PDB file of C-alpha atoms and ligand atoms in Angstrom:
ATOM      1  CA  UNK I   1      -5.775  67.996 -13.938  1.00  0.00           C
ATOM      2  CA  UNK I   2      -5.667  67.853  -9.987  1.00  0.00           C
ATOM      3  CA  UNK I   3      -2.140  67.398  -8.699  1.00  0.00           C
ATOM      4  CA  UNK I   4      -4.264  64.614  -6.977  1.00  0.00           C
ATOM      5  CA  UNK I   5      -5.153  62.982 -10.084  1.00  0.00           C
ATOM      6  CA  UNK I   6      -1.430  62.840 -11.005  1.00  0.00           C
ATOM      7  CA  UNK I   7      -0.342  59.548  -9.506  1.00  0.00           C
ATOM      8  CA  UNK I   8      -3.454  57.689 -10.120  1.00  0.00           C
ATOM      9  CA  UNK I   9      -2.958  58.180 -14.400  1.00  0.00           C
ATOM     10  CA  UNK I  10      -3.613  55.006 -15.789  1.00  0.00           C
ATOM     11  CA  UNK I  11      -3.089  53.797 -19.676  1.00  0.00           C
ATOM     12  CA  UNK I  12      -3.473  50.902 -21.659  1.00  0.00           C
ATOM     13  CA  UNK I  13      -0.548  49.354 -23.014  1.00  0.00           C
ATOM     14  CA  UNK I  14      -1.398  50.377 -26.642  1.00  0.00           C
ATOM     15  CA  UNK I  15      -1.544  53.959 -25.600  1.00  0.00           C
ATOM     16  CA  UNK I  16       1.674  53.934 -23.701  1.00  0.00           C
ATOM     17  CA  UNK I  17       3.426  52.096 -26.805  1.00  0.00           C
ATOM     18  CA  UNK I  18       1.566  55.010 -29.326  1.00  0.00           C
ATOM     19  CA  UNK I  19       2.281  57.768 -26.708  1.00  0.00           C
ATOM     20  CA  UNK I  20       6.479  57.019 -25.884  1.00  0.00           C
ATOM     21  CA  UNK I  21       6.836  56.497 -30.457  1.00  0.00           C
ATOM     22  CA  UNK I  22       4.820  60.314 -30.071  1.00  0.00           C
ATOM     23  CA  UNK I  23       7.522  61.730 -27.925  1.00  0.00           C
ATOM     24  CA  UNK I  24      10.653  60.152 -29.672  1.00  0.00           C
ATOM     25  CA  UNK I  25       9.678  61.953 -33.227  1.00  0.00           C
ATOM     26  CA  UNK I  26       8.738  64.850 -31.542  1.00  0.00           C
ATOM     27  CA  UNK I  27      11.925  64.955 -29.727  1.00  0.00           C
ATOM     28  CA  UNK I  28      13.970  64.439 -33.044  1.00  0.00           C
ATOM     29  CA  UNK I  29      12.167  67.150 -34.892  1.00  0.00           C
ATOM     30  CA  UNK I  30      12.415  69.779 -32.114  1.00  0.00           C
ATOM     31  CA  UNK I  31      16.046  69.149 -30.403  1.00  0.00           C
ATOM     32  CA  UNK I  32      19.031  70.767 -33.167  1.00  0.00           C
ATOM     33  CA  UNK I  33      21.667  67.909 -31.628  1.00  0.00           C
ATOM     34  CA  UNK I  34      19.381  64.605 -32.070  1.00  0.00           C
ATOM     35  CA  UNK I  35      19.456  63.280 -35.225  1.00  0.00           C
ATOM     36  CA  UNK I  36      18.449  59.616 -35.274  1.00  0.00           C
ATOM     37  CA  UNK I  37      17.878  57.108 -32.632  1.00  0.00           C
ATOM     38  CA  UNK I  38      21.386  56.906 -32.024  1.00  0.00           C
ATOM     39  CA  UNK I  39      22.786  59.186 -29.419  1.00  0.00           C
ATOM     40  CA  UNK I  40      26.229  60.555 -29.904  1.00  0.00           C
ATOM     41  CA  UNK I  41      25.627  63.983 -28.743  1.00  0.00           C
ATOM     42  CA  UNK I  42      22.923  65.698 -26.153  1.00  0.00           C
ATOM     43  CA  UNK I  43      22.481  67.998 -24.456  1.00  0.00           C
ATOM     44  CA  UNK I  44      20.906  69.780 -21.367  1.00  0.00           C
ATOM     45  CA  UNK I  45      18.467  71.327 -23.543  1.00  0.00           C
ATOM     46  CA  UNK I  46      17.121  68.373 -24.723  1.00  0.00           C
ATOM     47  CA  UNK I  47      16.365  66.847 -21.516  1.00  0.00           C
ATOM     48  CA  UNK I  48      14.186  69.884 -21.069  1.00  0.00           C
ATOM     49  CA  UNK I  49      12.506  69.089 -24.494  1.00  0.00           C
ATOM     50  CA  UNK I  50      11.922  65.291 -23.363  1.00  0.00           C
ATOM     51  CA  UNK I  51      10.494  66.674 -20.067  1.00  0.00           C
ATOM     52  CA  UNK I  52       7.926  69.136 -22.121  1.00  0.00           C
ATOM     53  CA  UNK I  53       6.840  66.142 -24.443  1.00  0.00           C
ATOM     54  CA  UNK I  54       6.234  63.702 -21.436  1.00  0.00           C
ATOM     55  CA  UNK I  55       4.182  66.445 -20.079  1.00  0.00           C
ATOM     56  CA  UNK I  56       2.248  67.221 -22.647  1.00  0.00           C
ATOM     57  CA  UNK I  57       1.778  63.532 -23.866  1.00  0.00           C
ATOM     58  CA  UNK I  58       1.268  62.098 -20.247  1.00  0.00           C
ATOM     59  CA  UNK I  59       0.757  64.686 -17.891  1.00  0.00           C
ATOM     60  CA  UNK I  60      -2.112  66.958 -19.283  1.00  0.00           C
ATOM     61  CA  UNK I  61       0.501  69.477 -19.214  1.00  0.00           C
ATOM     62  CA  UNK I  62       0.591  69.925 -15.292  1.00  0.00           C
ATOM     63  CA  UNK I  63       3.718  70.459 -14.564  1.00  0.00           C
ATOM     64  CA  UNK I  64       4.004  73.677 -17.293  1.00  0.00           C
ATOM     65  CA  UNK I  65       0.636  75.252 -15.685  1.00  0.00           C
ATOM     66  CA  UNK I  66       0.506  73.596 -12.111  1.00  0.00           C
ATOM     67  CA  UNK I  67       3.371  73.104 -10.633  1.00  0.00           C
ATOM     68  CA  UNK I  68       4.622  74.831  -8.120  1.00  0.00           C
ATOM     69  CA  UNK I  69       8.308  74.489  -7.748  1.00  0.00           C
ATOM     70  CA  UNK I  70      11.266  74.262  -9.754  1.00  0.00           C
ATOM     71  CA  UNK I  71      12.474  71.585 -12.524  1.00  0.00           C
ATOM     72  CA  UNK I  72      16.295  71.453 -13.135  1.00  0.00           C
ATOM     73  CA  UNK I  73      17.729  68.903 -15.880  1.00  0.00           C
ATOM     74  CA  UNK I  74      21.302  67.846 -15.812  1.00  0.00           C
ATOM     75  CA  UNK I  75      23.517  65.054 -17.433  1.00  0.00           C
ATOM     76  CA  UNK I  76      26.474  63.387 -16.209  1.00  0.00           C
ATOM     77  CA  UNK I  77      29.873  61.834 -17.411  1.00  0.00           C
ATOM     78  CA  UNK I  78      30.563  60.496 -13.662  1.00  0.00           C
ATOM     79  CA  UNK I  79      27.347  58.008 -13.323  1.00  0.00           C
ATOM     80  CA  UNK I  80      28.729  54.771 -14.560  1.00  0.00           C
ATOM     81  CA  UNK I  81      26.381  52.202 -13.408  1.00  0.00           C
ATOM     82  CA  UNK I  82      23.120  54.388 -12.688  1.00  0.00           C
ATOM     83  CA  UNK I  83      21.555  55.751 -15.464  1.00  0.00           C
ATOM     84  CA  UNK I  84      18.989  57.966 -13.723  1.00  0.00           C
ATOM     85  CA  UNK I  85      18.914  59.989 -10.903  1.00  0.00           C
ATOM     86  CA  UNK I  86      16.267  62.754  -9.451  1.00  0.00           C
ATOM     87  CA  UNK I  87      17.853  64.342  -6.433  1.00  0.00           C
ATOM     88  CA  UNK I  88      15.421  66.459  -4.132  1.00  0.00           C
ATOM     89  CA  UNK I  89      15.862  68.442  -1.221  1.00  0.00           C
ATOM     90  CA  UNK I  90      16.237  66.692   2.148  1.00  0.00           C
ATOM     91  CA  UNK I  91      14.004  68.579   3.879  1.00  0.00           C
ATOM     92  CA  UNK I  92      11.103  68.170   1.306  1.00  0.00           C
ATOM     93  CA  UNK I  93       8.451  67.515   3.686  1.00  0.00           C
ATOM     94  CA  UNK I  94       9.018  70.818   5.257  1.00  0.00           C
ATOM     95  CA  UNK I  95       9.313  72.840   2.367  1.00  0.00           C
ATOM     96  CA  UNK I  96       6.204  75.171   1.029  1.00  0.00           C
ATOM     97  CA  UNK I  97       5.177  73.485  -2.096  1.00  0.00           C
ATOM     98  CA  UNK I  98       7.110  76.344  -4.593  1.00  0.00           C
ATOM     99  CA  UNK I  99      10.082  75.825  -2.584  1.00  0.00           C
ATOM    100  CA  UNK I 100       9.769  72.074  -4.015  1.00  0.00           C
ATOM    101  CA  UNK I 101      12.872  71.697  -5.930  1.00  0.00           C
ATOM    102  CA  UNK I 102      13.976  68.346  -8.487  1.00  0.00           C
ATOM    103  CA  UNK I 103      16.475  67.750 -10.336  1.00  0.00           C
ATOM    104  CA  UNK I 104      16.560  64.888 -12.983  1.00  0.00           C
ATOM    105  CA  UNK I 105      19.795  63.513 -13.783  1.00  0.00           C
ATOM    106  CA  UNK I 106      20.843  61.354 -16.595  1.00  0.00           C
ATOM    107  CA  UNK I 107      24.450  59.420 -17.556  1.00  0.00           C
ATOM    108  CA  UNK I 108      25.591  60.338 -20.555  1.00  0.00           C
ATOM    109  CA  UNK I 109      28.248  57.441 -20.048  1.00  0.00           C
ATOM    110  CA  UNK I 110      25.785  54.809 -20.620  1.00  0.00           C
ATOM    111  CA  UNK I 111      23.962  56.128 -23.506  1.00  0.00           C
ATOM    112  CA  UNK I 112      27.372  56.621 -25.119  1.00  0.00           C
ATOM    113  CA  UNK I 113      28.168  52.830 -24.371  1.00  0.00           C
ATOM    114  CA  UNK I 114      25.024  51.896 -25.783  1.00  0.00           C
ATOM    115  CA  UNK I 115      25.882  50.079 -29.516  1.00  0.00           C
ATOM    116  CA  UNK I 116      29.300  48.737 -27.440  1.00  0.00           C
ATOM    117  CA  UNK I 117      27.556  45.339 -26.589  1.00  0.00           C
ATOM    118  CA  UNK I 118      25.382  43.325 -29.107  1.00  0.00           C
ATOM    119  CA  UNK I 119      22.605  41.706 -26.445  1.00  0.00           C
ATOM    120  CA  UNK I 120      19.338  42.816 -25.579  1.00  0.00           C
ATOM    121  CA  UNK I 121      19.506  46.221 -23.153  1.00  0.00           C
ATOM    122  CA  UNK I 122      15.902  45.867 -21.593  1.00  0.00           C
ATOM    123  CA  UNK I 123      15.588  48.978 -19.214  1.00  0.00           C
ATOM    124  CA  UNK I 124      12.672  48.807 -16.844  1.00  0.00           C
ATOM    125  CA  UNK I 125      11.981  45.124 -17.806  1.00  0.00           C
ATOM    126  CA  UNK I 126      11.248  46.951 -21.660  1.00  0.00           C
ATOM    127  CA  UNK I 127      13.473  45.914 -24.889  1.00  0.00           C
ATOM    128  CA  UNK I 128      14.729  48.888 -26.317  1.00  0.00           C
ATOM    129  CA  UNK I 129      15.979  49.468 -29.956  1.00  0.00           C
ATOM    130  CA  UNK I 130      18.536  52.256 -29.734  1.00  0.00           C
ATOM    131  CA  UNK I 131      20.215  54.532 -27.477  1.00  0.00           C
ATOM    132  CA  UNK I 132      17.595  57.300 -27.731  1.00  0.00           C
ATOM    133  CA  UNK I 133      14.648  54.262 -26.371  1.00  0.00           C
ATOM    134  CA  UNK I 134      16.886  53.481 -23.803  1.00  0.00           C
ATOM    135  CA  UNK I 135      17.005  57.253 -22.743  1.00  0.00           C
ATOM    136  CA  UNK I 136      13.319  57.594 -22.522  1.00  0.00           C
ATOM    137  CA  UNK I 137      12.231  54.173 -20.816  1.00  0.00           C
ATOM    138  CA  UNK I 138      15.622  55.627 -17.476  1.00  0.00           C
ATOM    139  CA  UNK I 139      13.721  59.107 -18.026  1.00  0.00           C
ATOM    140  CA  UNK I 140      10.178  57.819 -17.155  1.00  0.00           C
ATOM    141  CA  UNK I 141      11.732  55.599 -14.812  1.00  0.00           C
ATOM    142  CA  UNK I 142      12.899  59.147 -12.857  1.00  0.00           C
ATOM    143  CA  UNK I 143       9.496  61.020 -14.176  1.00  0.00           C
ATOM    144  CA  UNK I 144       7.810  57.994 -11.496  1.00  0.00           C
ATOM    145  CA  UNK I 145      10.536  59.288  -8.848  1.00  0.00           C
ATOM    146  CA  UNK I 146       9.328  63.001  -9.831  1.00  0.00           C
ATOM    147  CA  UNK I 147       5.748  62.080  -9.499  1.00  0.00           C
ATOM    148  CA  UNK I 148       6.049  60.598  -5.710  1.00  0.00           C
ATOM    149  CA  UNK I 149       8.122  62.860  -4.665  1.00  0.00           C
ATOM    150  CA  UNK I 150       5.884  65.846  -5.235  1.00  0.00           C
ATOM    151  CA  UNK I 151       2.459  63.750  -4.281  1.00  0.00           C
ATOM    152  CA  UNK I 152       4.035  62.124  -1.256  1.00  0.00           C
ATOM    153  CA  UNK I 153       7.179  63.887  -0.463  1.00  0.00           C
ATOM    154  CA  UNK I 154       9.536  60.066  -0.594  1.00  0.00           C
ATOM    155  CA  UNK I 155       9.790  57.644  -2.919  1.00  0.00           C
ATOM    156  CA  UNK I 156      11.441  54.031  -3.939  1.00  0.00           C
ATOM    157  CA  UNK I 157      11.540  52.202  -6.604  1.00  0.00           C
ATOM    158  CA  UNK I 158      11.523  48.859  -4.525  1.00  0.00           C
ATOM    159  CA  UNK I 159       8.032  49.796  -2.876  1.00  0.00           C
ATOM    160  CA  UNK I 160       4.626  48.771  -4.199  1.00  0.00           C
ATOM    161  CA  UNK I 161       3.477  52.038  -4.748  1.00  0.00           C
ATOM    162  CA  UNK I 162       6.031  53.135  -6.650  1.00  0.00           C
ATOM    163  CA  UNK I 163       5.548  50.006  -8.909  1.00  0.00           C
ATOM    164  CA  UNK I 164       1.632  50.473  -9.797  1.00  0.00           C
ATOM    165  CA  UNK I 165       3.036  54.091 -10.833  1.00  0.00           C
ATOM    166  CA  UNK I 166       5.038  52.559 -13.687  1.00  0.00           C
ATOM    167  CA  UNK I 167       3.194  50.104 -14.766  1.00  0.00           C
ATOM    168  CA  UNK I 168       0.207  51.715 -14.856  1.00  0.00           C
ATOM    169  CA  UNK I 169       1.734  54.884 -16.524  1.00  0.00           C
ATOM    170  CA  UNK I 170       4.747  53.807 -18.755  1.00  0.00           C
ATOM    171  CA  UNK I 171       4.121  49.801 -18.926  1.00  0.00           C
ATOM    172  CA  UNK I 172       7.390  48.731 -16.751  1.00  0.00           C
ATOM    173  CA  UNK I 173       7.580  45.753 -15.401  1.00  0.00           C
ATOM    174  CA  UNK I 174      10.253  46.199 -13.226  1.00  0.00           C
ATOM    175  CA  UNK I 175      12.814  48.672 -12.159  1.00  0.00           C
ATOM    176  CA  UNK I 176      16.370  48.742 -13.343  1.00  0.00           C
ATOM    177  CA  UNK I 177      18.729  48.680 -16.661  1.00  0.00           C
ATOM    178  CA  UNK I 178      20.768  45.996 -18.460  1.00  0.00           C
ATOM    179  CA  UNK I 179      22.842  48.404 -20.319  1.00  0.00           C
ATOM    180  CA  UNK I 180      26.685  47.708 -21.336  1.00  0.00           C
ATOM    181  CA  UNK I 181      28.804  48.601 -18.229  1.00  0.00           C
ATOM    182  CA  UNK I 182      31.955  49.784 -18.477  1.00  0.00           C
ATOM    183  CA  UNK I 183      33.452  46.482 -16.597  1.00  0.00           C
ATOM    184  CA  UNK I 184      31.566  43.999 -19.281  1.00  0.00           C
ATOM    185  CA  UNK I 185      32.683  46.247 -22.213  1.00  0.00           C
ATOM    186  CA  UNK I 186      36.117  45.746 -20.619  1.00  0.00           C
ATOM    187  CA  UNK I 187      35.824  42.102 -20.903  1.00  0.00           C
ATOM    188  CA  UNK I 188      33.859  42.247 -24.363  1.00  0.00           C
ATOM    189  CA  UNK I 189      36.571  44.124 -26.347  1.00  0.00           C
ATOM    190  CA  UNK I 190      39.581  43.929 -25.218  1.00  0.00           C
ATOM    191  CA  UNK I 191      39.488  40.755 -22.596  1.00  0.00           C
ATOM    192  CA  UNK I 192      40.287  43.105 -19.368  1.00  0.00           C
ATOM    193  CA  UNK I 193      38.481  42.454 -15.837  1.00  0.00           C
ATOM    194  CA  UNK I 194      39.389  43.546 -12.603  1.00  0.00           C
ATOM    195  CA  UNK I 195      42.306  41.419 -11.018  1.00  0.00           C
ATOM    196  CA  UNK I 196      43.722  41.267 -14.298  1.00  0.00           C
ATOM    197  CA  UNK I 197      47.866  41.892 -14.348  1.00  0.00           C
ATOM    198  CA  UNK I 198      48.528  44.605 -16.627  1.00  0.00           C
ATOM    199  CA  UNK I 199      51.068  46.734 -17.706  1.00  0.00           C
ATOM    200  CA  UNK I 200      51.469  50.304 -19.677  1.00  0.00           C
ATOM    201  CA  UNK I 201      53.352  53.153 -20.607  1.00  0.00           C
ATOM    202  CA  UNK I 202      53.437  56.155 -19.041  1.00  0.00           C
ATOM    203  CA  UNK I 203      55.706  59.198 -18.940  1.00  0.00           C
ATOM    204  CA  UNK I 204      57.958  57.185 -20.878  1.00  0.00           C
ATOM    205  CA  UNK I 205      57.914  54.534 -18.487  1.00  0.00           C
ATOM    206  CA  UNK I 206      56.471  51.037 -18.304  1.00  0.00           C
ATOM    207  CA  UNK I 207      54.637  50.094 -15.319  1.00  0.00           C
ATOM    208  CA  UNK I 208      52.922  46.897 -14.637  1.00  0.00           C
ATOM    209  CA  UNK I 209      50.344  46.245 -12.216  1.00  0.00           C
ATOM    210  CA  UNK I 210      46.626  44.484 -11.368  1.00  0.00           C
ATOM    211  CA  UNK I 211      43.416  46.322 -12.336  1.00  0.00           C
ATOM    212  CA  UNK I 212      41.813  46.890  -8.991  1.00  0.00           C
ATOM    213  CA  UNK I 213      38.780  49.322 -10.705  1.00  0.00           C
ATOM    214  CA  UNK I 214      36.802  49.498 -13.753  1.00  0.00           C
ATOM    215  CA  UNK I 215      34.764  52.293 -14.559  1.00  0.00           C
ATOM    216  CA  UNK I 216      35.487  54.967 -18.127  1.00  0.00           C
ATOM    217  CA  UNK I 217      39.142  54.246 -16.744  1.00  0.00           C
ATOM    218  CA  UNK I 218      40.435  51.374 -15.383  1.00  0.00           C
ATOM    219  CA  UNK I 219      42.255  51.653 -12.122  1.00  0.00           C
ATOM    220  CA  UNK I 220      45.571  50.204 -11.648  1.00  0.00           C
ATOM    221  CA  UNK I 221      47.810  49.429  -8.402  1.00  0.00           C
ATOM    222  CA  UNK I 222      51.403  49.478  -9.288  1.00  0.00           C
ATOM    223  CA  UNK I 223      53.926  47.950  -6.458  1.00  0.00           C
ATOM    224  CA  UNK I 224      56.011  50.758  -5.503  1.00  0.00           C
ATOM    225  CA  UNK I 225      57.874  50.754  -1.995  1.00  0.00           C
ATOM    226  CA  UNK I 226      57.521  54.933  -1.526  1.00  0.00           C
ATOM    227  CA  UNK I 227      53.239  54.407  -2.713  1.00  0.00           C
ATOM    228  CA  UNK I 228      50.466  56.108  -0.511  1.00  0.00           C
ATOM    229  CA  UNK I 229      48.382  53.260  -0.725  1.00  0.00           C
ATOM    230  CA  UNK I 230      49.030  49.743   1.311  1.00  0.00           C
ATOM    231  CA  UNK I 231      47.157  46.606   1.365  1.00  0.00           C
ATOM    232  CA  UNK I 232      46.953  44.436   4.536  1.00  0.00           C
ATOM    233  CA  UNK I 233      50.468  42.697   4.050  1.00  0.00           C
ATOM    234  CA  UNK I 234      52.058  45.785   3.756  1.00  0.00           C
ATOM    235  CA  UNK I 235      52.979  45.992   0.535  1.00  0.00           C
ATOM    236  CA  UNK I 236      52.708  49.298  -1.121  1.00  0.00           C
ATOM    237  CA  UNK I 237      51.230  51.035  -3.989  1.00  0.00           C
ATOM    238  CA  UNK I 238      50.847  53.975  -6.553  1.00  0.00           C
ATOM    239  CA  UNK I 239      47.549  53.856  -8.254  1.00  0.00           C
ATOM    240  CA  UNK I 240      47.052  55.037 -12.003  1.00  0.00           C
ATOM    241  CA  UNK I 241      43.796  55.904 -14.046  1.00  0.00           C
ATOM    242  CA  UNK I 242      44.487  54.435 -17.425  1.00  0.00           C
ATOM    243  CA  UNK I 243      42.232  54.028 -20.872  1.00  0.00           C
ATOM    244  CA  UNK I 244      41.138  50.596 -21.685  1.00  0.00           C
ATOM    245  CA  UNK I 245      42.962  50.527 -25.008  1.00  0.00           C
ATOM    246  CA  UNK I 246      46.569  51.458 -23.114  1.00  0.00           C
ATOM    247  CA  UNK I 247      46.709  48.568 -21.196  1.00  0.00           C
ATOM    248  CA  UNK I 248      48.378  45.440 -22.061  1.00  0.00           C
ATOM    249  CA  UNK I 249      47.979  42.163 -20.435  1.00  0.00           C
ATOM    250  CA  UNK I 250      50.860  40.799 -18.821  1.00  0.00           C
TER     251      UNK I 250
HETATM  252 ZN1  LIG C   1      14.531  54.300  -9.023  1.00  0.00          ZN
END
């Protein structure tokens, strides 16, 4: 296949449906760590694995005999919110094509949260079942990002182009995720949202303050006259990362 040819694959919906189910057993009979469609433990590897099986199943196998440049996989415990990332160099358009350099990043944090909510968790306008659907509707979401970035050298997800691409590869009807946040699961299990006046213990102390942050921690501004942090009135604060289940509502 002609590196040409690459952003112009088209397949029907039936295909696309037969194809992702291909991957997914695939992926649970090769990776040692996956073990059911429930994700509690991945790992760089795998990524790789789910990148081999897209290829193969989508790609004609280009990027293992064509491409040029260099594929990195990576996961993260920071992303919160996005649950896919492929960062490329800035200067792509300048760079000789095996100089081309991706990397596709995934949040770990979100899978985890996954069974936390009971609602639908559509990701790229698709329903998805479990965790490990979830994690290969964001990856073709980013394989799309891969794909214009090495035929075009840019890309975004909010452009036409970009669209046609996923639809007429992986089905999506649009771009983005509804999986649990960290802020709703907050609110979900244990009634906490930011503004909220809190208090908890720490180094033997209690403190009591207002949750200015939610993400795998909430953040929390306690009044204290010698704090580094002010707001406009003046007042000052100390600020404390604290789990969801140490806080008490006050
Ligand atoms: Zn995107």
């Amino acid at each position: 296949m002609l590196k040409s040819d690459l952003s112009s694959l088209q397949y029907p919906p039936a295909e696309i449906h037969a194809k992702r189910e291909e991957v997914r057993r695939a992926l649970l009979q090769s990776s040692p760590h996956l073990n059911g469609g429930r994700i509690t433990r991945i790992l760089e590897s795998d990524l790789k694995l789910l990148f081999d099986l897209y290829d193969q199943l989508f790609f004609y196998d280009y990027f293992r005999d064509q491409f040029p440049g260099q594929l990195l996989f990576s996961l993260s415990a920071r992303m919160t919110k996005t649950a896919g990332q492929t960062i490329y160099p800035r200067n792509l358009k300048e760079l000789f094509p095996h100089k081309e350099r991706y990397e596709l990043r995934i949040s770990v944090i979100l899978l985890f949260s996954y069974e936390k909510l009971d609602r639908d968790k559509a990701v790229n306008g698709i329903k998805t079942r479990d965790s490990l659907e979830a994690l290969q509707l964001v990856f073709e979401h980013e394989l799309c990002h891969l794909i214009e970035l090495h035929c075009f050298k840019e890309t975004s997800c909010r452009q036409k182009r970009f669209q046609a691409l996923a639809v007429n590869l992986f089905g999506h009807t649009e771009s983005g995720h509804r999986l649990p946040l960290m802020a709703e699961i907050a609110t979900a299990k244990y009634g906490l949202s930011v503004g909220d006046r809190v208090s908890f213990q720490a180094e033997g102390e209690t403190f009591s303050g207002v949750i200015s942050r939610i993400t795998r921690r909430a953040t929390i501004m306690v009044p204290d006259k010698n704090g580094p942090y002010r707001d406009q009135e003046g007042r000052r604060y100390c600020k404390f990362y604290v789990p969801l289940h140490l806080l008490q509502k006050s």
